[in-house]
Short mmCIF file of C-alpha atoms in Angstrom, two decimals:
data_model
loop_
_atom_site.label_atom_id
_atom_site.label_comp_id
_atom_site.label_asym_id
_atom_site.label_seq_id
_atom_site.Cartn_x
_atom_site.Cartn_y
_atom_site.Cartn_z
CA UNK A 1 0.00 0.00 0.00
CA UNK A 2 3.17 2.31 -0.03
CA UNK A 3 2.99 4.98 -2.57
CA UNK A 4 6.01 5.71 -4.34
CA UNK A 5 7.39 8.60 -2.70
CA UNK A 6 10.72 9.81 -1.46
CA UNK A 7 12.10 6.90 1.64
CA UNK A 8 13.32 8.81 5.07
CA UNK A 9 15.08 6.74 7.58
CA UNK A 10 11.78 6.32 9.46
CA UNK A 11 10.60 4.31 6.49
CA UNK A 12 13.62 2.32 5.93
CA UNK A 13 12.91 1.41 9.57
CA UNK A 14 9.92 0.48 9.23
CA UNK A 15 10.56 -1.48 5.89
CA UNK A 16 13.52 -3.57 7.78
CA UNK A 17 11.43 -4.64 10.70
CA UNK A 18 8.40 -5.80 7.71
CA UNK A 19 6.55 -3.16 9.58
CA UNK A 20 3.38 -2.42 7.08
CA UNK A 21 2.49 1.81 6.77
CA UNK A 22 1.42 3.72 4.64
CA UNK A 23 3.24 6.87 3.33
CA UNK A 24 1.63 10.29 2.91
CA UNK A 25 3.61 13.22 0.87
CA UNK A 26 2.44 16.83 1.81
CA UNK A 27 5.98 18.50 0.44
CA UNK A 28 4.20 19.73 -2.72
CA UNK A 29 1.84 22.11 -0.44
CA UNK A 30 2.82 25.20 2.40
CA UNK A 31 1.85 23.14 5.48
CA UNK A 32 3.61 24.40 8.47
CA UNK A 33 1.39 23.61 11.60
CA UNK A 34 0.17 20.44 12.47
CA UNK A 35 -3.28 21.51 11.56
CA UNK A 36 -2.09 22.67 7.98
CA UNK A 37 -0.42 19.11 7.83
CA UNK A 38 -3.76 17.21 8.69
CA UNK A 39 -5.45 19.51 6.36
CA UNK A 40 -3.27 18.82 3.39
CA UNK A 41 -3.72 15.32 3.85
CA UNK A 42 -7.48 15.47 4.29
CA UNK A 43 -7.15 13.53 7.42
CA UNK A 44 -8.73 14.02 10.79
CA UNK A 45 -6.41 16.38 13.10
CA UNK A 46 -6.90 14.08 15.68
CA UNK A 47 -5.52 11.04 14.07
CA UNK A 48 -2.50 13.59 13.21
CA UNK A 49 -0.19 13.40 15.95
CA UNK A 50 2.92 16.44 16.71
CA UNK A 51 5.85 14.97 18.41
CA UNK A 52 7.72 17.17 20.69
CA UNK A 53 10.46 16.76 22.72
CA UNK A 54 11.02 17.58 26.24
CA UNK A 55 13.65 17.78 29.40
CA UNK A 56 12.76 17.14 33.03
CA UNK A 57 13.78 18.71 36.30
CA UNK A 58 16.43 15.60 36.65
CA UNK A 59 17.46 16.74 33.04
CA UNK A 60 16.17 13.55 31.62
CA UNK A 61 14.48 14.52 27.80
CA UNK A 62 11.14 12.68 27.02
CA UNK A 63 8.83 12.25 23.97
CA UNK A 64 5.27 13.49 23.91
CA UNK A 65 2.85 12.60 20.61
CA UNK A 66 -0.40 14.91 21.02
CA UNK A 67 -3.05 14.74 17.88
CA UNK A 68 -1.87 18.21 16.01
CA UNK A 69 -4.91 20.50 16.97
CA UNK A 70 -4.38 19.65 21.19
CA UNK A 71 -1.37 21.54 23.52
CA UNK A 72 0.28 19.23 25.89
CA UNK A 73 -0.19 19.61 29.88
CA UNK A 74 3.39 19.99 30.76
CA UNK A 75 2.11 18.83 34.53
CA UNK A 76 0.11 15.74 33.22
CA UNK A 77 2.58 15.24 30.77
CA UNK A 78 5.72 15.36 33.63
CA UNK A 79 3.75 12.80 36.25
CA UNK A 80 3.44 10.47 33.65
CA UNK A 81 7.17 10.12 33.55
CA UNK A 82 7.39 10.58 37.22
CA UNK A 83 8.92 13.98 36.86
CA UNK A 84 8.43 16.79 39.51
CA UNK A 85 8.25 19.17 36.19
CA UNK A 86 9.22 19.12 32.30
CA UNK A 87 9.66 21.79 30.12
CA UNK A 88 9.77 22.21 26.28
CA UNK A 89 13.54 21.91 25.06
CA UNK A 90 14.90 24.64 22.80
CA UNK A 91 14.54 24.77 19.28
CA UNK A 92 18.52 25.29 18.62
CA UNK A 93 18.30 21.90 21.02
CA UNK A 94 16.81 19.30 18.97
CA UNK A 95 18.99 18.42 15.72
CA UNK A 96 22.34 17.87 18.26
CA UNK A 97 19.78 15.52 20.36
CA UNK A 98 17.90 13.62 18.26
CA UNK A 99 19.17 14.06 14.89
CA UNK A 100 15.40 15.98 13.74
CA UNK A 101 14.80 19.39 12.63
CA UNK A 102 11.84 21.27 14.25
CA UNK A 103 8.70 20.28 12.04
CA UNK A 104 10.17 16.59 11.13
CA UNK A 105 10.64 15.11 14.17
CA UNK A 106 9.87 11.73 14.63
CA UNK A 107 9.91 9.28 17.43
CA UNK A 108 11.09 6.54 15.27
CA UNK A 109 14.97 6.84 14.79
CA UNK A 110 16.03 9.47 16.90
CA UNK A 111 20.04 9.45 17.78
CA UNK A 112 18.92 7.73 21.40
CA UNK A 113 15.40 6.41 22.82
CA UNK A 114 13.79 8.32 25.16
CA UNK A 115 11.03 7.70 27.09
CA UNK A 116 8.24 8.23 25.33
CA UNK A 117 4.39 9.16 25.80
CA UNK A 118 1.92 8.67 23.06
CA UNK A 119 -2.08 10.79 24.23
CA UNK A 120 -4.53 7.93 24.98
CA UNK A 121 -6.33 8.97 21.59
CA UNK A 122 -4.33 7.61 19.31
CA UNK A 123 -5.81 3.62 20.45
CA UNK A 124 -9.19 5.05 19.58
CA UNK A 125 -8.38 4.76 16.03
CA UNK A 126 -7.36 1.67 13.85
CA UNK A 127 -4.13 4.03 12.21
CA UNK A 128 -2.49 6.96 13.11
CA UNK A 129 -0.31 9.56 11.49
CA UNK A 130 3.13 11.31 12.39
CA UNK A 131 5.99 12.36 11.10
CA UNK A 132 8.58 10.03 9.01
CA UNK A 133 11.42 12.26 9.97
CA UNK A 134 11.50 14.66 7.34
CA UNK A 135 9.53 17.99 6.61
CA UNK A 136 6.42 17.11 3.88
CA UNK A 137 6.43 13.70 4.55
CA UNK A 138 4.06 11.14 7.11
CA UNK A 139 3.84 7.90 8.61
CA UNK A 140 0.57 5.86 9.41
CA UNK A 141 0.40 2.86 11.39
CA UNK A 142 -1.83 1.13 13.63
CA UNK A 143 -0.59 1.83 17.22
CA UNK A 144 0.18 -2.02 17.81
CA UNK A 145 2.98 -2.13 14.79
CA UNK A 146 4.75 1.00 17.13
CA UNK A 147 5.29 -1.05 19.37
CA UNK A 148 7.56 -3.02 17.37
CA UNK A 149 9.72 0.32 16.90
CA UNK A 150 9.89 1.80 20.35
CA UNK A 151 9.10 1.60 23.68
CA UNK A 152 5.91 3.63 25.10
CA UNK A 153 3.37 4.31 27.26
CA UNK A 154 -0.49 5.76 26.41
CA UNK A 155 -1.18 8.42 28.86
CA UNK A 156 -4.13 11.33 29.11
CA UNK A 157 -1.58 13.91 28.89
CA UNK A 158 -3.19 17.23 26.87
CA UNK A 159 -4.83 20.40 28.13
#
C-alpha cells in the first residue's frame, strides 16, 4: 500500500522490521502547523499526531505525541514520567539531540530512545499519522505495529 514517494530513515525502519504503513507526501503544499499538515492530507487532526520533545527537572528529555490541533499539559505530561516538572527543550536543542529538525521530528529513529508518551487517543483509532522524519512527509500505522519500533506508554496527557 506504499505509494512511491521519497524513503526517510523512518521508512527504511519500518521497511527492515516488515513493519506495514502507509506513506503520505504533503511536500508539494505550504503546510507548516500540524493543523495545515492534517489539512493537506485530508485527514482528521486528531488522528494527526505532533511529536515534541522535552527535558525534566532531573534533566532527563522525554517524547510526547499529542493529535496536532491539542497543547500538551506539561504537569500531566511530567507525572506520567514521574517527573516533579518538564519543560519544552529549545529549538537550537533538537537536531544535536535527536538528529530531527523542528517540524520533522519523529519518534522513530532518533540518535537515542527516550522515554516516550503517546495521548490515549491515538488507540481510539485503527491508524495513526506522524511524522517520518522529514519535513512534507508522514507515517501511518496502527498503534500495535509502534510497538515493534519503540518503547511507550499511552497516557491522558493534553490540556
Amino acid at each position: 500500500m506504499k505509494k512511491n514517494i521519497e524513503k526517510t530513515n523512518v521508512m527504511r525502519t519500518l521497511d527492515q522490521k516488515k513493519i506495514n504503513y502507509i506513506s503520505h507526501d504533503y511536500s508539494a503544499t505550504e503546510a507548516i502547523s500540524g493543523v495545515e499538515v492534517a489539512t493537506a492530507l485530508g485527514q482528521d487532526p486528531n488522528r494527526v499526531f505532533k511529536t515534541l520533545v522535552t527535558i525534566g527537572a532531573t534533566k532527563a528529555n522525554y517524547v510526547f505525541m499529542i493529535p496536532v490541533e491539542q497543547e500538551l499539559d506539561l504537569k500531566k505530561a511530567a507525572k506520567s514520567v514521574g517527573e516533579k516538572s518538564i519543560s519544552m527543550i529549545k529549538s537550537k536543542e533538537l537536531l544535536p539531540l535527536t538528529g530531527y529538525i523542528h517540524g520533522g521530528c519523529s519518534p522513530i529513529g532518533m540518535k537515542k530512545q527516550f522515554k516516550t508518551v503517546v495521548h490515549m487517543t491515538a488507540a481510539d483509532f485503527d491508524t495513526f499519522i506522524f511524522s517520518a522524519g522529514k519535513i512534507g512527509y508522514q507515517v501511518e500505522l496502527p498503534l500495535e505495529e509502534l510497538k515493534k519500533v519503540i518503547r511507550f506508554e499511552l497516557a491522558d496527557i493534553i490540556v
